[in-house]
């Protein structure tokens, strides 16, 4: 069976899942995939590999390859490597990323570029899949086209080997007959040209233009009419046959258990880094009340901790979701009366999801309200997989059809316009489609972890010993479904509420306006504590008081994107 080497570089498991899907489909197409994580360097050797290579690479942080690819990237970036050290290698690469971040698919692009610098050539065009609009828009056609590209590669390679063999036979026979014939020189030169030829030079045409960046990479988007909205569409989309993705498999079983007692005010935290709790010592509004944006300066007292930083370092604030949005979501799910029930999860025994695992950001036994407040990004823009899952829990046929359009290839432009660009949340969709009644399981399967928000240190221990200052603008925007409702950023809105009782105007601004001088420096909120915690938070804190702030001590923030 025709063998190819299949490597994946993953951060959260998405690249691995796609590589495993390729591996499973390979046999049906007459191929054998030799599957390995890219970090398992003892199980493969690109310097001697003769089979074609297929790589699936995700992106993390500020456009970096995954942690599992660090040693691989370090090895291939060795400047001592000759420029032709991988000239024998033919490969195809699928990059995963999120276009909401600056360096889209850069993890795959770094590896792709370096392989070519070392002489490797494509037998199949590179694909860049965008998680923001749906990875499947590129992943599915890329995998479908892979088999034809592999077949062409093997056919081309075998044909050249056969031609070289035939020429060698003819050459040997001719030499036996007449070693002096000048034509033999021509035959020998042809053999050498074939031996040194590039078997993959034209193979990149196998897929054509199917793999292009971002939301432009799917099927042609339907026209967006001015009458269209989040809840309805106009022809031609409303009359088009739709190519919708398969429903994502269910894999969680959720049990709500009535709590036996009051939830602890503060629970233990599992973390490799220390966690500090420090008070807010100052909050100042730096802008006038009529300014377009409201800018605040917040100072934290870290004198009783070993938390250290340099000016310009970044830290993360772990914040809760808006309480009003959490209550609205509970009401919409008809779970208000069970908000204090403990949530227990386990993997469904009959699930069809490969590698199904409990979401690590959902602690077992915590209340439903706590999980919706501190663990899940309920404000996140729903991915197409979530939209597709909502279809099966929508009873109204018109609403069902519209959700199908928004998650289809044909409706990609509408998804971008009415969901992604408008920053619609799950709650927005549930309010817009009242017949949609998703189970709690679906939310826990699809909503991502509530990520920490990064901020820069704007102070120095030399001038403000024992203090940490940071500055931010309060983010404000209109709600997607109710335009008259002004929403605030998840973190900046919460921070503004936390410091409201001690907020004072900036002295320079007050004097310029002829106003009063600010309150004394020693004014601080009673009981207003904040918490410093590591930037890469693997386990969310079990309970957090309303006035707690969670900050990270690491110098850089690396949001996980895959």
Coordinates of C-alpha atoms in Angstrom, one line a residue:
X1 CA 0.0 0.0 0.0
X2 CA 1.2 3.5 -0.8
X3 CA 2.6 5.0 2.4
X4 CA 2.9 8.7 3.3
X5 CA 4.2 10.3 6.5
X6 CA 1.5 12.2 8.4
X7 CA 2.7 14.7 11.1
X8 CA 0.6 17.0 13.3
X9 CA 1.6 19.9 15.5
X10 CA -1.2 20.7 18.0
X11 CA -1.8 22.9 21.0
X12 CA -5.3 22.0 22.1
X13 CA -6.0 18.9 20.0
X14 CA -7.7 20.3 16.9
X15 CA -4.7 19.6 14.5
X16 CA -4.4 16.1 16.0
X17 CA -8.1 15.4 15.4
X18 CA -7.8 16.5 11.8
X19 CA -4.7 14.4 11.3
X20 CA -6.5 11.4 12.7
X21 CA -9.4 12.0 10.3
X22 CA -6.9 12.0 7.4
X23 CA -5.4 8.8 8.7
X24 CA -8.7 7.1 8.9
X25 CA -9.8 8.1 5.4
X26 CA -6.4 7.1 3.9
X27 CA -7.1 3.4 3.8
X28 CA -10.3 3.8 1.9
X29 CA -8.4 5.7 -0.8
X30 CA -5.6 3.1 -1.0
X31 CA -3.0 4.8 1.2
X32 CA -1.3 4.0 4.4
X33 CA -0.7 7.0 6.7
X34 CA 2.2 6.8 9.1
X35 CA 0.8 9.1 11.8
X36 CA 3.0 10.8 14.5
X37 CA 3.0 14.0 16.6
X38 CA 5.7 16.3 15.2
X39 CA 7.5 16.1 18.5
X40 CA 8.1 12.4 18.2
X41 CA 11.4 12.9 16.3
X42 CA 12.6 9.4 17.2
X43 CA 9.9 7.9 15.0
X44 CA 10.6 9.6 11.7
X45 CA 13.6 11.3 9.9
X46 CA 12.9 13.8 7.2
X47 CA 16.5 13.7 6.1
X48 CA 16.0 10.1 4.9
X49 CA 12.3 10.1 4.3
X50 CA 11.3 9.0 0.8
X51 CA 7.6 9.0 1.1
X52 CA 5.5 12.2 0.7
X53 CA 4.9 14.2 3.8
X54 CA 1.6 15.7 5.0
X55 CA 1.7 18.1 7.9
X56 CA -1.2 19.6 9.9
X57 CA -0.1 22.6 12.0
X58 CA -2.0 24.9 14.3
X59 CA -1.1 28.3 15.6
X60 CA -0.9 29.6 19.1
X61 CA 0.1 32.8 20.9
X62 CA 1.3 35.7 18.8
X63 CA 1.5 33.6 15.6
X64 CA 3.7 30.9 17.0
X65 CA 3.9 27.2 16.2
X66 CA 2.4 25.0 18.9
X67 CA 4.5 23.9 21.9
X68 CA 4.7 20.4 20.4
X69 CA 6.5 21.9 17.4
X70 CA 9.1 23.9 19.2
X71 CA 12.0 21.4 18.9
X72 CA 11.1 20.6 15.3
X73 CA 11.1 24.3 14.3
X74 CA 14.4 24.8 16.2
X75 CA 15.9 21.8 14.4
X76 CA 14.9 22.9 10.9
X77 CA 16.0 26.5 11.5
X78 CA 19.5 25.4 12.2
X79 CA 21.6 27.8 10.0
X80 CA 24.2 25.0 9.6
X81 CA 21.8 23.0 7.5
X82 CA 22.6 23.0 3.7
X83 CA 20.1 24.6 1.5
X84 CA 19.4 21.3 -0.3
X85 CA 19.2 19.1 2.8
X86 CA 15.5 18.4 2.2
X87 CA 15.5 18.6 -1.6
X88 CA 14.3 15.0 -1.8
X89 CA 11.2 15.8 0.2
X90 CA 7.7 16.4 -1.3
X91 CA 5.0 17.6 1.1
X92 CA 1.6 19.2 1.6
X93 CA 0.7 21.4 4.6
X94 CA -2.5 22.4 6.2
X95 CA -2.3 25.3 8.6
X96 CA -5.0 26.1 11.2
X97 CA -5.5 29.6 12.6
X98 CA -8.0 32.3 13.5
X99 CA -8.2 35.5 11.4
X100 CA -9.2 37.5 14.4
X101 CA -5.5 37.4 15.4
X102 CA -2.8 39.4 13.6
X103 CA -0.6 36.6 12.5
X104 CA -3.1 34.3 10.8
X105 CA -1.9 30.7 10.4
X106 CA 1.6 31.8 11.1
X107 CA 2.5 28.6 12.8
X108 CA 2.1 26.7 9.6
X109 CA 3.6 29.5 7.5
X110 CA 6.8 29.4 9.5
X111 CA 7.2 25.6 8.9
X112 CA 6.1 25.9 5.3
X113 CA 8.6 28.6 4.4
X114 CA 11.5 26.9 6.1
X115 CA 10.9 23.5 4.4
X116 CA 11.1 25.3 1.1
X117 CA 14.3 27.1 2.1
X118 CA 15.8 23.7 2.7
X119 CA 14.8 22.5 -0.8
X120 CA 11.5 20.6 -0.1
X121 CA 8.8 21.1 -2.7
X122 CA 5.0 20.9 -2.6
X123 CA 3.2 18.0 -4.1
X124 CA 0.0 19.7 -2.9
X125 CA -0.9 23.3 -2.3
X126 CA -0.9 24.7 1.3
X127 CA -4.3 25.2 3.0
X128 CA -5.0 27.9 5.6
X129 CA -8.1 27.1 7.6
X130 CA -9.8 29.9 9.6
X131 CA -11.4 28.9 12.9
X132 CA -13.2 32.3 13.0
X133 CA -15.5 31.4 10.1
X134 CA -15.3 27.6 10.4
X135 CA -12.3 25.4 9.8
X136 CA -14.4 23.0 7.7
X137 CA -14.5 25.6 4.9
X138 CA -10.9 24.8 4.0
X139 CA -10.3 21.5 5.9
X140 CA -13.0 19.5 4.1
X141 CA -12.1 20.4 0.5
X142 CA -8.3 20.2 1.4
X143 CA -8.7 16.6 2.6
X144 CA -10.9 15.7 -0.4
X145 CA -8.3 17.0 -2.8
X146 CA -5.4 15.3 -1.0
X147 CA -6.1 11.9 -2.4
X148 CA -5.9 13.0 -6.0
X149 CA -2.6 14.9 -5.3
X150 CA -1.1 11.8 -3.6
X151 CA -2.2 9.6 -6.4
X152 CA -0.7 11.9 -9.0
X153 CA 2.5 12.1 -6.9
X154 CA 2.9 8.3 -6.7
X155 CA 1.9 7.8 -10.3
X156 CA 4.5 10.4 -11.5
X157 CA 7.2 9.0 -9.3
X158 CA 6.6 5.4 -10.4
X159 CA 6.5 6.5 -14.1
X160 CA 9.8 8.2 -13.8
X161 CA 11.3 5.2 -12.1
X162 CA 10.0 2.9 -14.8
X163 CA 11.4 5.3 -17.5
X164 CA 14.8 5.4 -15.8
X165 CA 14.8 1.6 -15.6
X166 CA 13.9 1.2 -19.3
X167 CA 16.6 3.7 -20.4
X168 CA 19.1 1.9 -18.2
X169 CA 18.2 -1.5 -19.9
X170 CA 18.5 0.1 -23.3
X171 CA 21.8 1.7 -22.4
X172 CA 23.3 -1.5 -21.1
X173 CA 22.2 -3.4 -24.3
X174 CA 23.5 -0.7 -26.5
X175 CA 26.8 -0.7 -24.6
X176 CA 27.1 -4.4 -25.2
X177 CA 26.4 -4.0 -28.9
X178 CA 28.5 -1.0 -29.6
X179 CA 30.4 0.9 -26.9
X180 CA 31.5 3.5 -29.4
X181 CA 28.2 4.8 -30.6
X182 CA 27.9 8.5 -29.8
X183 CA 24.1 8.1 -29.2
X184 CA 24.8 6.5 -25.9
X185 CA 26.0 9.8 -24.5
X186 CA 22.6 11.2 -25.2
X187 CA 20.8 8.3 -23.5
X188 CA 23.1 8.7 -20.4
X189 CA 22.4 12.4 -20.2
X190 CA 18.6 11.7 -20.3
X191 CA 18.9 9.2 -17.5
X192 CA 20.8 11.7 -15.4
X193 CA 18.2 14.4 -16.1
X194 CA 15.4 12.1 -15.0
X195 CA 17.3 11.1 -11.9
X196 CA 17.7 14.8 -10.9
X197 CA 14.3 15.9 -12.1
X198 CA 11.8 17.4 -9.7
X199 CA 8.9 15.0 -9.3
X200 CA 6.8 17.5 -7.4
X201 CA 7.3 20.6 -9.5
X202 CA 4.0 20.4 -11.3
X203 CA 2.2 18.4 -8.6
X204 CA 1.1 21.5 -6.8
X205 CA -1.4 22.0 -9.5
X206 CA -3.4 19.0 -8.2
X207 CA -5.5 21.2 -5.9
X208 CA -5.5 24.5 -7.6
X209 CA -6.9 27.4 -5.8
X210 CA -9.0 25.6 -3.2
X211 CA -6.7 26.5 -0.3
X212 CA -6.6 30.2 0.2
X213 CA -6.6 32.3 3.4
X214 CA -9.5 33.0 5.7
X215 CA -13.2 33.3 4.9
X216 CA -12.4 33.6 1.2
X217 CA -11.4 30.0 1.1
X218 CA -14.9 28.3 1.0
X219 CA -17.4 28.0 -1.8
X220 CA -18.6 31.2 -3.4
X221 CA -20.6 33.3 -0.9
X222 CA -24.2 34.1 -1.7
X223 CA -25.2 37.7 -2.4
X224 CA -26.1 39.7 0.7
X225 CA -29.2 41.8 0.0
X226 CA -30.0 44.9 2.0
X227 CA -33.2 43.3 3.3
X228 CA -31.3 40.4 4.8
X229 CA -30.6 40.3 8.5
X230 CA -29.5 37.9 11.2
X231 CA -32.9 36.2 11.2
X232 CA -33.8 36.2 7.5
X233 CA -32.4 36.2 4.1
X234 CA -33.4 37.1 0.5
X235 CA -32.8 35.3 -2.8
X236 CA -30.6 33.9 -4.0
X237 CA -29.5 32.5 -0.7
X238 CA -33.0 31.9 0.6
X239 CA -33.7 29.6 -2.4
X240 CA -30.3 28.0 -2.7
X241 CA -29.5 24.4 -2.0
X242 CA -27.2 24.4 1.1
X243 CA -24.0 22.5 1.8
X244 CA -24.1 22.4 5.6
X245 CA -21.5 20.6 7.7
X246 CA -22.4 17.4 9.5
X247 CA -23.8 17.8 13.0
X248 CA -21.0 17.7 15.6
X249 CA -21.2 14.5 17.7
X250 CA -22.5 14.8 21.2
X251 CA -20.0 13.7 23.8
X252 CA -21.0 15.1 27.2
X253 CA -23.6 13.8 29.7
X254 CA -24.6 16.6 32.2
X255 CA -26.2 16.0 35.5
X256 CA -27.5 18.8 37.7
X257 CA -27.6 18.0 41.4
X258 CA -29.1 20.1 44.1
X259 CA -26.5 21.7 46.3
X260 CA -26.3 20.3 49.8
X261 CA -25.1 23.6 51.2
X262 CA -23.9 27.1 50.4
X263 CA -21.0 27.3 48.0
X264 CA -17.7 28.2 49.5
X265 CA -16.7 31.8 49.2
X266 CA -13.3 30.9 47.9
X267 CA -12.1 27.5 46.7
X268 CA -8.7 26.1 46.1
X269 CA -7.0 26.6 42.8
X270 CA -4.9 24.1 40.9
X271 CA -2.0 26.0 39.3
X272 CA 1.7 25.5 38.7
X273 CA 2.3 29.2 39.5
X274 CA 1.6 31.0 42.8
X275 CA -1.6 32.9 43.2
X276 CA -1.6 36.3 45.1
X277 CA -4.4 38.3 46.5
X278 CA -3.8 42.0 46.7
X279 CA -5.8 45.2 47.4
X280 CA -6.7 48.0 45.0
X281 CA -5.0 51.1 46.2
X282 CA -6.1 53.7 43.7
X283 CA -8.3 54.3 40.7
X284 CA -8.2 57.4 38.6
X285 CA -10.2 58.6 35.6
X286 CA -7.8 60.1 33.1
X287 CA -10.3 61.5 30.7
X288 CA -13.1 64.1 31.0
X289 CA -16.7 63.0 31.3
X290 CA -17.5 64.2 27.8
X291 CA -14.6 62.4 26.2
X292 CA -15.3 59.9 23.4
X293 CA -13.6 57.1 25.4
X294 CA -13.3 56.7 29.2
X295 CA -9.8 55.9 30.3
X296 CA -9.0 54.6 33.8
X297 CA -5.8 54.1 35.7
X298 CA -5.9 51.4 38.4
X299 CA -3.1 50.8 41.0
X300 CA -2.7 47.5 42.9
X301 CA -0.8 47.0 46.1
X302 CA 1.6 44.1 45.6
X303 CA 3.9 45.0 48.5
X304 CA 3.1 41.8 50.5
X305 CA 3.7 39.4 47.6
X306 CA 6.7 38.2 45.6
X307 CA 5.0 39.3 42.4
X308 CA 7.6 41.1 40.3
X309 CA 7.5 42.9 37.0
X310 CA 9.3 45.3 34.6
X311 CA 7.7 48.3 32.9
X312 CA 6.0 47.2 29.8
X313 CA 5.5 43.6 30.9
X314 CA 2.0 42.2 30.4
X315 CA -0.3 40.4 32.8
X316 CA -3.7 39.0 32.5
X317 CA -6.9 39.8 34.3
X318 CA -9.4 36.9 34.8
X319 CA -12.8 38.5 34.9
X320 CA -16.4 37.3 35.2
X321 CA -19.1 37.5 32.6
X322 CA -21.7 40.2 33.0
X323 CA -24.2 39.2 35.7
X324 CA -27.2 40.5 33.8
X325 CA -26.1 38.4 30.7
X326 CA -25.7 35.3 32.8
X327 CA -29.1 35.7 34.3
X328 CA -30.6 36.4 30.9
X329 CA -29.0 33.2 29.6
X330 CA -30.2 31.2 32.5
X331 CA -33.7 32.5 31.9
X332 CA -33.6 31.8 28.2
X333 CA -32.4 28.2 28.9
X334 CA -35.2 27.9 31.5
X335 CA -32.7 27.0 34.2
X336 CA -33.1 30.0 36.5
X337 CA -34.5 27.9 39.3
X338 CA -31.5 25.5 39.0
X339 CA -28.7 28.0 38.9
X340 CA -27.4 26.9 42.3
X341 CA -27.4 23.2 41.3
X342 CA -24.0 21.5 41.0
X343 CA -22.9 20.5 37.5
X344 CA -21.4 17.0 37.1
X345 CA -20.0 15.9 33.7
X346 CA -19.0 12.6 32.2
X347 CA -18.3 11.3 28.7
X348 CA -21.2 9.7 27.0
X349 CA -20.7 6.0 26.6
X350 CA -22.0 5.9 23.0
X351 CA -20.3 9.1 21.8
X352 CA -18.9 9.1 18.2
X353 CA -16.5 11.9 19.0
X354 CA -12.9 10.6 18.8
X355 CA -10.7 11.5 21.7
X356 CA -13.6 13.0 23.6
X357 CA -12.5 14.5 26.9
X358 CA -14.1 16.5 29.7
X359 CA -13.5 20.3 29.2
X360 CA -10.7 21.1 31.6
X361 CA -12.0 24.6 32.2
X362 CA -15.3 23.4 33.7
X363 CA -14.7 22.3 37.3
X364 CA -16.8 19.4 38.5
X365 CA -19.3 20.0 41.2
X366 CA -19.5 23.8 40.9
X367 CA -22.8 25.6 40.6
X368 CA -24.3 26.3 37.2
X369 CA -24.2 30.0 37.8
X370 CA -20.5 29.9 38.7
X371 CA -19.7 28.0 35.5
X372 CA -21.6 30.5 33.4
X373 CA -20.0 33.4 35.2
X374 CA -16.4 32.4 35.5
X375 CA -15.7 29.4 33.2
X376 CA -17.4 29.9 29.8
X377 CA -16.9 32.7 27.3
X378 CA -20.6 33.3 26.8
X379 CA -19.9 36.5 24.8
X380 CA -17.8 34.6 22.3
X381 CA -18.8 34.7 18.6
X382 CA -20.4 31.3 17.9
X383 CA -18.4 29.1 15.6
X384 CA -20.2 27.4 12.7
X385 CA -20.1 24.1 14.5
X386 CA -22.2 25.6 17.3
X387 CA -24.7 27.1 14.8
X388 CA -25.0 23.7 13.2
X389 CA -25.7 22.1 16.6
X390 CA -28.4 24.7 17.3
X391 CA -30.2 23.7 14.1
X392 CA -31.2 20.3 15.6
X393 CA -32.8 22.0 18.6
X394 CA -34.8 24.6 16.6
X395 CA -38.5 23.8 16.0
X396 CA -39.6 26.7 13.8
X397 CA -38.8 25.7 10.1
X398 CA -38.0 29.3 9.1
X399 CA -35.6 29.7 12.0
X400 CA -34.1 26.3 11.3
X401 CA -33.5 27.2 7.7
X402 CA -31.8 30.5 8.6
X403 CA -29.4 28.8 11.0
X404 CA -28.6 26.3 8.3
X405 CA -27.8 29.2 6.0
X406 CA -25.5 30.8 8.5
X407 CA -23.4 27.7 9.0
X408 CA -23.4 26.7 5.3
X409 CA -20.8 27.4 2.7
X410 CA -23.3 29.3 0.6
X411 CA -24.1 31.5 3.6
X412 CA -20.4 32.4 4.5
X413 CA -20.9 36.0 3.6
X414 CA -24.0 36.2 5.8
X415 CA -22.2 34.6 8.6
X416 CA -19.4 37.1 8.4
X417 CA -21.8 40.1 8.1
X418 CA -24.5 39.2 10.7
X419 CA -22.6 37.0 13.2
X420 CA -18.9 37.6 13.1
X421 CA -18.7 41.3 12.2
X422 CA -21.6 42.2 14.5
X423 CA -20.0 40.2 17.4
X424 CA -23.2 38.2 18.0
X425 CA -23.1 36.0 21.1
X426 CA -24.9 32.8 21.9
X427 CA -27.4 34.9 23.9
X428 CA -28.0 37.1 20.8
X429 CA -28.8 34.0 18.8
X430 CA -31.1 32.5 21.3
X431 CA -33.0 35.8 21.6
X432 CA -33.2 36.1 17.8
X433 CA -34.4 32.5 17.3
X434 CA -37.0 31.9 20.1
X435 CA -37.8 28.3 19.0
X436 CA -34.2 27.2 19.6
X437 CA -34.0 25.3 22.9
X438 CA -30.5 23.9 23.2
X439 CA -29.7 21.6 26.1
X440 CA -27.0 22.7 28.7
X441 CA -24.8 19.9 27.3
X442 CA -24.5 21.8 24.0
X443 CA -23.2 24.9 25.7
X444 CA -20.6 23.0 27.7
X445 CA -19.5 21.2 24.5
X446 CA -19.1 24.3 22.4
X447 CA -18.5 27.5 24.4
X448 CA -14.8 28.2 24.9
X449 CA -13.0 28.9 28.1
X450 CA -13.4 32.4 29.5
X451 CA -9.9 33.7 28.6
X452 CA -7.9 36.1 30.7
X453 CA -7.5 39.7 29.3
X454 CA -4.0 41.1 28.9
X455 CA -2.9 44.5 30.1
X456 CA 0.5 46.2 30.2
X457 CA 2.3 47.4 33.3
X458 CA 2.7 51.2 33.1
X459 CA 4.6 51.7 36.4
X460 CA 8.0 50.8 37.7
X461 CA 9.0 49.4 41.1
X462 CA 11.7 52.0 41.2
X463 CA 9.3 54.9 41.2
X464 CA 6.3 53.1 42.7
X465 CA 7.7 50.4 45.0
X466 CA 5.2 47.7 45.8
X467 CA 2.7 49.0 43.4
X468 CA 1.4 47.9 40.0
X469 CA -0.4 50.3 37.7
X470 CA -2.2 49.7 34.4
X471 CA -4.4 51.8 32.1
X472 CA -7.4 50.8 30.0
X473 CA -10.2 52.2 28.0
X474 CA -13.7 51.1 28.8
X475 CA -15.0 49.3 25.7
X476 CA -18.5 50.1 24.7
X477 CA -20.6 48.9 21.8
X478 CA -24.3 48.4 20.8
X479 CA -25.9 45.0 21.3
X480 CA -26.3 42.9 18.2
X481 CA -30.0 42.1 18.7
X482 CA -31.1 45.1 20.7
X483 CA -29.4 48.1 19.2
X484 CA -30.5 50.5 22.0
X485 CA -28.6 48.4 24.6
X486 CA -25.1 49.6 25.2
X487 CA -22.8 46.8 26.1
X488 CA -19.4 47.1 27.8
X489 CA -16.4 44.9 27.3
X490 CA -16.4 41.8 29.5
X491 CA -13.3 42.8 31.4
X492 CA -13.2 46.6 31.1
X493 CA -16.8 46.9 32.1
X494 CA -16.3 44.7 35.1
X495 CA -13.1 46.6 36.2
X496 CA -15.0 49.9 35.9
X497 CA -17.7 48.6 38.2
X498 CA -15.2 47.2 40.7
X499 CA -13.4 50.5 41.1
X500 CA -16.5 52.8 40.8
X501 CA -16.7 53.4 44.6
X502 CA -13.1 54.8 44.8
X503 CA -12.8 56.3 41.4
X504 CA -11.6 59.9 41.4
X505 CA -10.7 62.4 38.5
X506 CA -7.2 63.1 37.4
X507 CA -5.7 66.1 39.0
X508 CA -4.5 67.6 35.7
X509 CA -7.9 67.2 34.1
X510 CA -9.7 68.7 37.1
X511 CA -7.5 71.8 37.3
X512 CA -7.8 72.3 33.5
X513 CA -11.6 72.3 33.9
X514 CA -11.5 74.4 37.1
X515 CA -12.9 71.6 39.1
X516 CA -12.0 70.3 42.5
X517 CA -8.8 68.6 43.3
X518 CA -8.8 64.8 43.6
X519 CA -9.4 63.0 46.9
X520 CA -6.3 62.2 49.1
X521 CA -4.0 59.4 47.9
X522 CA -4.8 57.2 50.8
X523 CA -8.4 56.7 49.9
X524 CA -8.9 53.0 49.1
X525 CA -11.9 50.7 49.0
X526 CA -12.6 48.7 52.1
X527 CA -12.4 45.0 51.4
X528 CA -11.7 45.6 47.7
X529 CA -9.2 42.8 46.9
X530 CA -7.7 41.6 43.7
X531 CA -5.9 38.4 42.8
X532 CA -2.8 37.9 40.8
X533 CA -2.5 34.5 39.0
X534 CA -0.4 33.0 36.2
X535 CA -1.0 33.9 32.6
X536 CA -1.5 30.3 31.4
X537 CA -4.4 29.3 33.7
X538 CA -5.2 25.6 33.3
X539 CA -7.8 25.4 36.0
X540 CA -10.4 28.2 36.6
X541 CA -10.7 29.3 40.3
X542 CA -13.7 27.6 41.9
X543 CA -15.2 30.7 43.4
X544 CA -14.4 34.4 43.1
X545 CA -15.8 37.2 45.1
X546 CA -17.4 40.0 43.2
X547 CA -14.6 42.4 43.9
X548 CA -11.7 40.0 43.2
X549 CA -9.4 40.6 40.3
X550 CA -7.2 37.9 38.9
X551 CA -4.0 38.9 37.3
X552 CA -1.2 36.9 35.8
X553 CA 2.4 37.2 36.6
X554 CA 4.0 36.0 33.4
X555 CA 5.5 38.6 31.1
X556 CA 3.5 37.7 28.0
X557 CA 0.0 36.7 27.1
X558 CA -0.4 33.8 24.8
X559 CA -4.1 33.2 23.8
X560 CA -4.5 29.7 22.5
X561 CA -5.8 29.6 18.9
X562 CA -6.4 26.5 16.8

